XYZ file of C-alpha atoms in Angstrom:
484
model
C -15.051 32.044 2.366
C -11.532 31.917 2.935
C -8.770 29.041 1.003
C -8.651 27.379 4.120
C -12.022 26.764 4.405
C -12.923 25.957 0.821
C -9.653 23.390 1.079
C -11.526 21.770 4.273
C -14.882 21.997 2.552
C -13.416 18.670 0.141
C -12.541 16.641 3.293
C -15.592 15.543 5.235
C -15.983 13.806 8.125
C -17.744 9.967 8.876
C -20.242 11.773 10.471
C -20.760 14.006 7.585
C -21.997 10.632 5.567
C -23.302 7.107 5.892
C -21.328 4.403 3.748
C -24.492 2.174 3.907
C -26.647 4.065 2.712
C -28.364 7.446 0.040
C -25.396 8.209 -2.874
C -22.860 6.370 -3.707
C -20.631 8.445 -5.672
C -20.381 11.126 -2.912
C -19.389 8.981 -0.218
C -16.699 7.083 -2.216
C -15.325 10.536 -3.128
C -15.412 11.681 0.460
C -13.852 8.045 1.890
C -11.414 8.028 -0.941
C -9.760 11.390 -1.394
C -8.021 11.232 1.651
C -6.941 7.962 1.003
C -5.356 9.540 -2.355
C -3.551 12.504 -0.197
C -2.440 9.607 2.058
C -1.103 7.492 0.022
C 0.600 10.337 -2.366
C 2.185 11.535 0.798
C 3.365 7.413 1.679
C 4.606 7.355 -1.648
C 6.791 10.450 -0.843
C 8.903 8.472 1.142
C 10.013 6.789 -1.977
C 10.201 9.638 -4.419
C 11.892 11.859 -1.538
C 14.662 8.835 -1.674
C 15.332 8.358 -5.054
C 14.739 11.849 -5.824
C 18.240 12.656 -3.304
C 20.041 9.358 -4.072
C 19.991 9.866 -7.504
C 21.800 13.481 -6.726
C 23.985 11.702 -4.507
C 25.229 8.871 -7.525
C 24.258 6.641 -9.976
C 25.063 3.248 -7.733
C 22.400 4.714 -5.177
C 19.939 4.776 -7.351
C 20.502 1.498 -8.914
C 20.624 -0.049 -4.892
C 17.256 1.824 -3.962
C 15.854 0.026 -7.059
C 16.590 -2.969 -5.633
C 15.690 -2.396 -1.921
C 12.426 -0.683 -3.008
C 10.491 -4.025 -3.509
C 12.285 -6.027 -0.916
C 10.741 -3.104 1.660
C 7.585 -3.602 -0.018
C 7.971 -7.795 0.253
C 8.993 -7.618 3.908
C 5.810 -5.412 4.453
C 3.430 -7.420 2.524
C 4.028 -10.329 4.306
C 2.475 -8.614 7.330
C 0.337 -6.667 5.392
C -2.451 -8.767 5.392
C -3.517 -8.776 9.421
C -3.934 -5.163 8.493
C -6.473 -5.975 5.885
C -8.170 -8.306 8.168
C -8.638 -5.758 10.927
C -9.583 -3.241 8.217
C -12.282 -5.457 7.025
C -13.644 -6.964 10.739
C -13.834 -3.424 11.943
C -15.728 -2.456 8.383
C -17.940 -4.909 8.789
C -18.890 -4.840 12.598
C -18.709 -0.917 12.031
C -21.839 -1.872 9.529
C -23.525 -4.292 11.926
C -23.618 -1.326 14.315
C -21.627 -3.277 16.441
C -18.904 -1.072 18.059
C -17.451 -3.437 20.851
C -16.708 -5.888 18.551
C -15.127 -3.262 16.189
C -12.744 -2.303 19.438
C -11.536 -5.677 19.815
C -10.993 -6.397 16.476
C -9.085 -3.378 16.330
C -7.169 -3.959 19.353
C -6.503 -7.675 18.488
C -4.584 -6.204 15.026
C -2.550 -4.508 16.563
C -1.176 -6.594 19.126
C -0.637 -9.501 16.860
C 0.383 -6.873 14.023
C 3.383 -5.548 16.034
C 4.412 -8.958 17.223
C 4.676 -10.374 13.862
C 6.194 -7.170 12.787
C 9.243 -7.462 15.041
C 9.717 -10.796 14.107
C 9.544 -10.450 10.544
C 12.070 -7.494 10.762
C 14.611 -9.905 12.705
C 14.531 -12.314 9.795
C 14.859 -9.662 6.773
C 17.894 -8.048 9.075
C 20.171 -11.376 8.803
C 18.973 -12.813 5.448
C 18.340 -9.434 3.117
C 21.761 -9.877 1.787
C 21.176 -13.357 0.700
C 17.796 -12.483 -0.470
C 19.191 -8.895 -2.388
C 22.060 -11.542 -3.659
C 19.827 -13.765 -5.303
C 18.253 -10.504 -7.209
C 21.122 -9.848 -9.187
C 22.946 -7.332 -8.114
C 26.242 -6.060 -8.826
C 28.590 -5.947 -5.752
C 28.788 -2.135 -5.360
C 24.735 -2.143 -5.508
C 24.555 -5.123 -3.026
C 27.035 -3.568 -0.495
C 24.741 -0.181 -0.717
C 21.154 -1.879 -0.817
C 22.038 -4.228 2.238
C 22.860 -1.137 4.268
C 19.466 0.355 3.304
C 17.649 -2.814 3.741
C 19.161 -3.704 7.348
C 17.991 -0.220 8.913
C 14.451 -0.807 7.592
C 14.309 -4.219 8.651
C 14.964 -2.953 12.360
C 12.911 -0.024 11.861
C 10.355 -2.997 10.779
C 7.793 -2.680 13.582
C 6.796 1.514 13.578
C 6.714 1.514 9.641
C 4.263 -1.498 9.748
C 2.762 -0.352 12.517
C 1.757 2.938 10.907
C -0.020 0.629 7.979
C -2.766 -1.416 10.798
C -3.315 2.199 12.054
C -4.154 3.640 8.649
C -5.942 0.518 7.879
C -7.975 0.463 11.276
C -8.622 3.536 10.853
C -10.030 3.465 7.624
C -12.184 0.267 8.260
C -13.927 2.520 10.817
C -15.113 4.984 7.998
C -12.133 7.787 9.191
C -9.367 8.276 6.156
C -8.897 12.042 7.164
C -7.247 11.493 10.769
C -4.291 9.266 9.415
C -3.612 11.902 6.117
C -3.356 14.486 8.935
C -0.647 12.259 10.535
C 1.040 11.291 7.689
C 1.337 15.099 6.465
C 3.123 15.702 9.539
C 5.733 12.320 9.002
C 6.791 13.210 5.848
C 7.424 16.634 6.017
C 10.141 15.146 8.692
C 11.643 12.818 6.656
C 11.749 15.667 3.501
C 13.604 18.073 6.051
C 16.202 15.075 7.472
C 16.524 12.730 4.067
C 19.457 15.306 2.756
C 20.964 16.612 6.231
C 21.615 12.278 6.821
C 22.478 11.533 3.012
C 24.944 14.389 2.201
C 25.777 15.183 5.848
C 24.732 18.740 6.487
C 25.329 20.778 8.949
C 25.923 18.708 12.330
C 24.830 15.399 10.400
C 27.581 12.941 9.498
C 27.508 12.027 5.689
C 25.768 8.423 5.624
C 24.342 8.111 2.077
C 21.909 5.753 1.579
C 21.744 3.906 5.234
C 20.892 8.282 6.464
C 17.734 7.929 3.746
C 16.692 5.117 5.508
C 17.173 6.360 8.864
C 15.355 9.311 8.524
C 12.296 7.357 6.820
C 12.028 4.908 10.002
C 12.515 7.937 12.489
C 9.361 9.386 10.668
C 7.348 6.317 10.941
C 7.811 5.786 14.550
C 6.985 9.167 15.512
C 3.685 8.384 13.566
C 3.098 5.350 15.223
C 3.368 6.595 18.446
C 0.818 9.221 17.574
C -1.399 7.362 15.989
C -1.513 4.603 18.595
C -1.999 7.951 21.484
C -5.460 9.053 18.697
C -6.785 5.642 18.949
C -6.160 4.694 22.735
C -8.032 7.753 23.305
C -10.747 7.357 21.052
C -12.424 10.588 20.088
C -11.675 10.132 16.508
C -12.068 6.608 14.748
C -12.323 3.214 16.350
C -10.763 2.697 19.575
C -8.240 0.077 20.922
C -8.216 -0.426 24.510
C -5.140 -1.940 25.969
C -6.909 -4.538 28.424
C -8.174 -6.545 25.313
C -4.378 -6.319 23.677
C -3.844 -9.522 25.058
C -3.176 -12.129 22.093
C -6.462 -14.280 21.844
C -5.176 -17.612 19.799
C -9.107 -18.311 18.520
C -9.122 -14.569 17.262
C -5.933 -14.577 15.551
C -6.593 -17.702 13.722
C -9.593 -15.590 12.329
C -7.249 -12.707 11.240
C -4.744 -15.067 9.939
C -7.658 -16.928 7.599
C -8.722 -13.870 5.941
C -5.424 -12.305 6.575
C -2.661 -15.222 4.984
C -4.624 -14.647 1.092
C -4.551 -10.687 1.525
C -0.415 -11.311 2.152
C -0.074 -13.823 -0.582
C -1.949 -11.139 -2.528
C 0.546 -8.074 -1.524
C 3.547 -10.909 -1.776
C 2.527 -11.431 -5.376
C 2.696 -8.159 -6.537
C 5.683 -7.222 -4.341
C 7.519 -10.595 -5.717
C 6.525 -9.306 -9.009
C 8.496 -6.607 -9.057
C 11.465 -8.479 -7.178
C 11.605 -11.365 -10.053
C 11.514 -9.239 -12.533
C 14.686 -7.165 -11.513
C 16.548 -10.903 -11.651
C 15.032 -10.212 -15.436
C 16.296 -6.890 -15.903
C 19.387 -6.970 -13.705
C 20.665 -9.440 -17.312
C 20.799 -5.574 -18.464
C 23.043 -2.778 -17.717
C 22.653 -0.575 -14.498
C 21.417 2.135 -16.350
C 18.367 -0.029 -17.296
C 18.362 -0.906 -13.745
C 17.657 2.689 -12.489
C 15.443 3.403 -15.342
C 12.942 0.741 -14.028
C 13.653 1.663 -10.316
C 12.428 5.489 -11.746
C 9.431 3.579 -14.161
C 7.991 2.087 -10.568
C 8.462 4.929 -8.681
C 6.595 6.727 -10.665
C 4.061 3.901 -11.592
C 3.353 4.229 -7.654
C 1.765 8.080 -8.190
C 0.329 7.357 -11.146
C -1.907 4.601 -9.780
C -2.321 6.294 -6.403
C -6.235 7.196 -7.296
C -6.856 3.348 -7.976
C -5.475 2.146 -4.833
C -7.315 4.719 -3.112
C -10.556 4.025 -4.352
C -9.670 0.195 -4.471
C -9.732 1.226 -0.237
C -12.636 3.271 -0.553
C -14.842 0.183 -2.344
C -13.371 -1.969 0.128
C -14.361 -0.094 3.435
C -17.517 0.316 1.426
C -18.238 -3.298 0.721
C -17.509 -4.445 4.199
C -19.821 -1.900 6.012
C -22.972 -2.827 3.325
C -22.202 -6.556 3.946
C -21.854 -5.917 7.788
C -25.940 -4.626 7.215
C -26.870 -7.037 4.501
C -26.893 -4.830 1.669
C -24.717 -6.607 -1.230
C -26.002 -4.912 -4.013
C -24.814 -1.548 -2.659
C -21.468 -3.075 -2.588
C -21.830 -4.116 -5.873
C -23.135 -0.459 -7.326
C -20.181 0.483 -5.494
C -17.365 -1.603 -7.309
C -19.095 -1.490 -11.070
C -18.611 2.709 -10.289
C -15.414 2.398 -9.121
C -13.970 0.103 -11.827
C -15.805 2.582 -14.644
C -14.727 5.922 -13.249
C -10.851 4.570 -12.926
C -10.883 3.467 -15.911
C -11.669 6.871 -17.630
C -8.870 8.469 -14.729
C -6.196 6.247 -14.981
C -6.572 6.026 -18.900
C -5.912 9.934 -19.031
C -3.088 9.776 -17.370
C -1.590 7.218 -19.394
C -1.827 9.958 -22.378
C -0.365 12.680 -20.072
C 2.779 10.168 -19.233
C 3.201 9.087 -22.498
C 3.258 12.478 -23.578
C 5.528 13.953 -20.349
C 7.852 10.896 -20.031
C 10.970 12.627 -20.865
C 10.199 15.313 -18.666
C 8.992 12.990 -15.847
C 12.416 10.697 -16.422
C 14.218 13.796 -16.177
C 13.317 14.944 -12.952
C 15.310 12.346 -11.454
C 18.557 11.841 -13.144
C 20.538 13.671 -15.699
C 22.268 10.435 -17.345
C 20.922 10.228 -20.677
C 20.992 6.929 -20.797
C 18.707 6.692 -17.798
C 16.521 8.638 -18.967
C 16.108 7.362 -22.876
C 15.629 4.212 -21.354
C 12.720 5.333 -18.641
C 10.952 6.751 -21.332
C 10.645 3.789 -23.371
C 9.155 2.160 -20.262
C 6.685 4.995 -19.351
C 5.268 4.690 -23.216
C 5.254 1.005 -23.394
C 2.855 0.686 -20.279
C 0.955 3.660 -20.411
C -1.749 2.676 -22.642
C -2.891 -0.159 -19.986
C -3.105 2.409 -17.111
C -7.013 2.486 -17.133
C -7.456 -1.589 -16.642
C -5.180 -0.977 -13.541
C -8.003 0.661 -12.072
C -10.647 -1.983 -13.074
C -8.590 -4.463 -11.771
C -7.727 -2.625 -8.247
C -11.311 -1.693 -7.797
C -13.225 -5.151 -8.328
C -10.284 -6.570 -5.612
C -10.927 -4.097 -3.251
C -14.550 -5.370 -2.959
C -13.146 -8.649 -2.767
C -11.454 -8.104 0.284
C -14.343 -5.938 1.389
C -16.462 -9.468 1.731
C -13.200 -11.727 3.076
C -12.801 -13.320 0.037
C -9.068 -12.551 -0.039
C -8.012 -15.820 -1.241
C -10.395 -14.791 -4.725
C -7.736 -11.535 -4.476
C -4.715 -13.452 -4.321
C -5.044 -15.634 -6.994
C -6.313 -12.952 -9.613
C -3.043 -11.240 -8.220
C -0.489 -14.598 -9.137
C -2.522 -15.260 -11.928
C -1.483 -11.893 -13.360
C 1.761 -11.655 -12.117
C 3.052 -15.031 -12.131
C 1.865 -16.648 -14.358
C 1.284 -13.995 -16.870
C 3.945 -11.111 -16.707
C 6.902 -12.764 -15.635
C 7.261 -15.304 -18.037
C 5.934 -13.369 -21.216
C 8.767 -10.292 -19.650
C 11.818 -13.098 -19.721
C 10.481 -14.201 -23.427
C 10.351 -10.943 -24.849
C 13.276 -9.962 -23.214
C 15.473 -12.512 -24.849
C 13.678 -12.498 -28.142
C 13.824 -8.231 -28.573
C 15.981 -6.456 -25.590
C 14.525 -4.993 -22.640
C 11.475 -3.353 -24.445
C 10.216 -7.343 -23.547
C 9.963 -6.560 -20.355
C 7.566 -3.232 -20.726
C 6.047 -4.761 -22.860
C 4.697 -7.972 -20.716
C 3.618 -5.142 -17.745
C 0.994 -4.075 -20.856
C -0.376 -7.161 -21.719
C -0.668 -8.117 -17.876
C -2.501 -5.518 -16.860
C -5.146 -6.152 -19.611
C -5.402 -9.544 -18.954
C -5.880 -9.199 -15.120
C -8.455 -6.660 -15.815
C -10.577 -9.019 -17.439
C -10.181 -11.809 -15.508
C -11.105 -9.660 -12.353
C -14.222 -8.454 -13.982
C -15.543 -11.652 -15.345
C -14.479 -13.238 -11.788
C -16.259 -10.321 -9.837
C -19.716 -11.004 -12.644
C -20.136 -14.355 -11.221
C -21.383 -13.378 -7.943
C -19.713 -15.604 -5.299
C -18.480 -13.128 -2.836
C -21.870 -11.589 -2.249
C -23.287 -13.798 0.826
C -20.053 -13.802 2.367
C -19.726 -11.739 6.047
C -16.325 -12.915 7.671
C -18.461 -11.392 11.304
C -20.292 -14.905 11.493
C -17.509 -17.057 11.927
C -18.232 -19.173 14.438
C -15.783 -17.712 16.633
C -18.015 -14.592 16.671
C -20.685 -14.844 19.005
C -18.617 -16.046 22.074
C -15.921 -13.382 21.580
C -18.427 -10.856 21.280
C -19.830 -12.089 24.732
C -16.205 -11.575 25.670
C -15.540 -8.086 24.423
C -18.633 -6.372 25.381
C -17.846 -7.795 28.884
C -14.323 -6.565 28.786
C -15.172 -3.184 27.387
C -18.224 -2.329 29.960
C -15.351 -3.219 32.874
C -12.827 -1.032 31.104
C -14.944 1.743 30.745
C -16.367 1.817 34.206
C -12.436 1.635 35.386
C -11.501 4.658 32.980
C -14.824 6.593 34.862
């Protein structure tokens, strides 16, 4: 057997296993590992940047760490349509009903890019304001605005990408958007230091080139992922006759959508409140937390993945009225990242000088990033109980039951106890709050998850359901005799 085949042999298929029913660890492995290639490639985009910034000069760095989270605010406020589609297409997918799968999927994107373009209009004139109110120094401002304004424009194909990768994932495919994304980074790796540092042809453009070469690489995916699912032979299909916005069906996306943005704007505010906390410090404190979360972002890559996994998982078993195969589902997930993510704390707490390193060669930086990496590290494994009980959450449309776990957390836990400690020790506070947050959520996910709510929830009988699926399997029987 040759390499390539053994490497394909770990990658299987949706029609190599059924999500509803037989093992559950198998399937979950097969569903999530391409999620964790994915999203290890996704979060290349952000260690490609700082990894070339950070060569380029110190200010760089200390302006990505600021326009890191604003990206991920402007992108969570979307965000959530794509979990709705995700988890309508998940759950029709398990009711074995595939028109109403299309249409969901077809609705999300419409209404996905729409929003998209308008949200990216708003961050372009106000991220200056917004950066401003973060606490930046004027050099970092002038250099994080220039990032921030290209990606705001660039808005619509990097969001775009998301609803296809979420889409496609509600559908039971993860493979066919890894294969895509493969193929955007390795673009963005070969143009992020010809724009920054002006080779060859390329005029020197420093930051604003990183950010042009990371939108460049997300439209090119989003035009080929829209061209995979217009055609259809792989994943759930879209069909552009039933692109149309439909008001009644976008009030359904918006319901379970709003709590699965307030949810990603929680986290993604998070991290933009506390730089107000540690922009009190010096800039080299600055970049040392802009390195910290980048590398936070790898770290807990296998949580979010599975966290995707349970949720595509949960919403097919619902969609065939089999809650206590979610459930199996969630109580593995949360146990095996536990035991993942806690060994990984002990290799970062051991390699966090090394790790630091890698990015910068100010000392300062770097004693400073270490700190960080050994406060936090011993709460890596409740990251993953915590990520894993949401996902199946979402799974059932109980987003809002996300969301506030999410501020709970964040808001009212870790910001707060990061400003105390801050001002009672030094900036240790603040690594220090991230620790006793991430316990805290843990258990109040768990003991949330225990009582049972969520289980008779299916999101496919809203009322709006039975008339639009009248509608759609109309629609789709007239499109397909046309395409015949």
């Amino acid at each position: 057997m040759s390499l390539l085949d053994r490497l394909s042999g770990l990658f299987k298929g949706r029609d190599e296993f059924d999500l509803t029913s037989g093992d559950i660890a198998g399937p979950l492995f097969y569903l999530s590992l391409p999620i964790i290639v994915t999203n290890l490639l996704q979060t290349a985009y952000n260690l490609i940047d700082t990894f070339w910034l950070g060569q380029y000069n110190t200010e760089a760095l200390a302006a990505i760490s600021f326009a890191f989270p604003m990206v991920f605010l402007l992108i969570s406020v979307g965000m959530g349509l794509s979990v709705a589609g995700s988890v309508l297409v998940a759950q029709y997918t398990g009711a074995d009903e595939e028109s109403k799968a299309e249409y969901a999927a077809s609705q999300t994107v419409a209404v996905s890019l729409l929003g998209a373009m308008l949200l990216g209009l708003v961050g372009y004139g106000f991220v200056n304001e917004l950066l401003g109110l973060l606490g930046a120094s004027d050099d970092v401002l002038r250099l994080a605005t220039d990032y921030m304004q290209v990606i705001s424009l660039g808005l619509p194909f990097m969001f775009g990408f998301f609803v296809f990768i979420a889409l496609m994932r509600g559908y039971g495919d993860t493979i066919t958007p890894m294969l895509v994304m493969f193929g955007s980074v390795l673009l963005n790796v070969i143009l992020d230091p010809f724009l920054i540092f002006g080779w060859g042809p390329f005029p020197r453009l420093g930051i604003e080139g990183a950010a042009i070469a990371t939108v460049f690489s997300r439209s090119l995916a989003l035009l080929v992922g829209l061209a995979i699912m217009f055609q259809g032979s792989r994943g759930v299909r879209i069909r552009l006759g039933q692109m149309r916005p439909d008001l009644s069906f976008t009030k359904e996306l918006v319901s379970i959508g709003f709590p699965a943005s307030i949810e990603g704007m929680g986290r993604a505010l998070s991290i933009n409140l506390l730089l107000v906390i540690v922009g009190l410090f010096p800039t080299y404190v600055v970049a040392a937390y802009g390195i910290g979360t980048r590398v936070f972002s790898v770290i807990f890559l296998p949580a979010i993945a599975v966290a995707r996994g349970v949720e595509t998982m949960t919403g097919q078993n619902v969609g065939a009225d089999k809650p206590d195969r979610a459930e199996a589902a969630a109580n593995f997930a949360a146990r095996t990242m536990f035991v993942i993510l806690g060994m990984l704390g002990v290799v970062a707490w051991f390699a966090a000088e090394p790790i630091t390193a890698a990015f910068t060669d100010d000392q300062r930086v770097i004693e400073v990033g270490v700190t960080f990496l050994r406060y936090v590290a011993p709460s890596f494994g409740f990251i993953g109980v915590m990520r894993a009980y949401n996902g199946s959450f979402r799974g059932t449309g109980k987003t809002l039951t996300a969301a506030a776990i999410v501020l709970v957390t964040y808001a009212l836990i870790r910001l707060p106890t990061a400003y105390g400690l801050s001002q009672a020790i030094d900036y240790r506070g603040i690594w220090i709050a991230f620790a006793i947050s991430n316990v805290i959520g843990a258990a109040l996910t768990y003991g949330w998850y225990r009582r049972g709510t969520w289980r008779n929830v299916d999101v496919t009988e809203s009322p709006a359901g039975p008339t639009l699926g009248d509608e759609i399997e109309t629609g789709a029987e007239l499109e397909t005799s046309t395409d015949d």
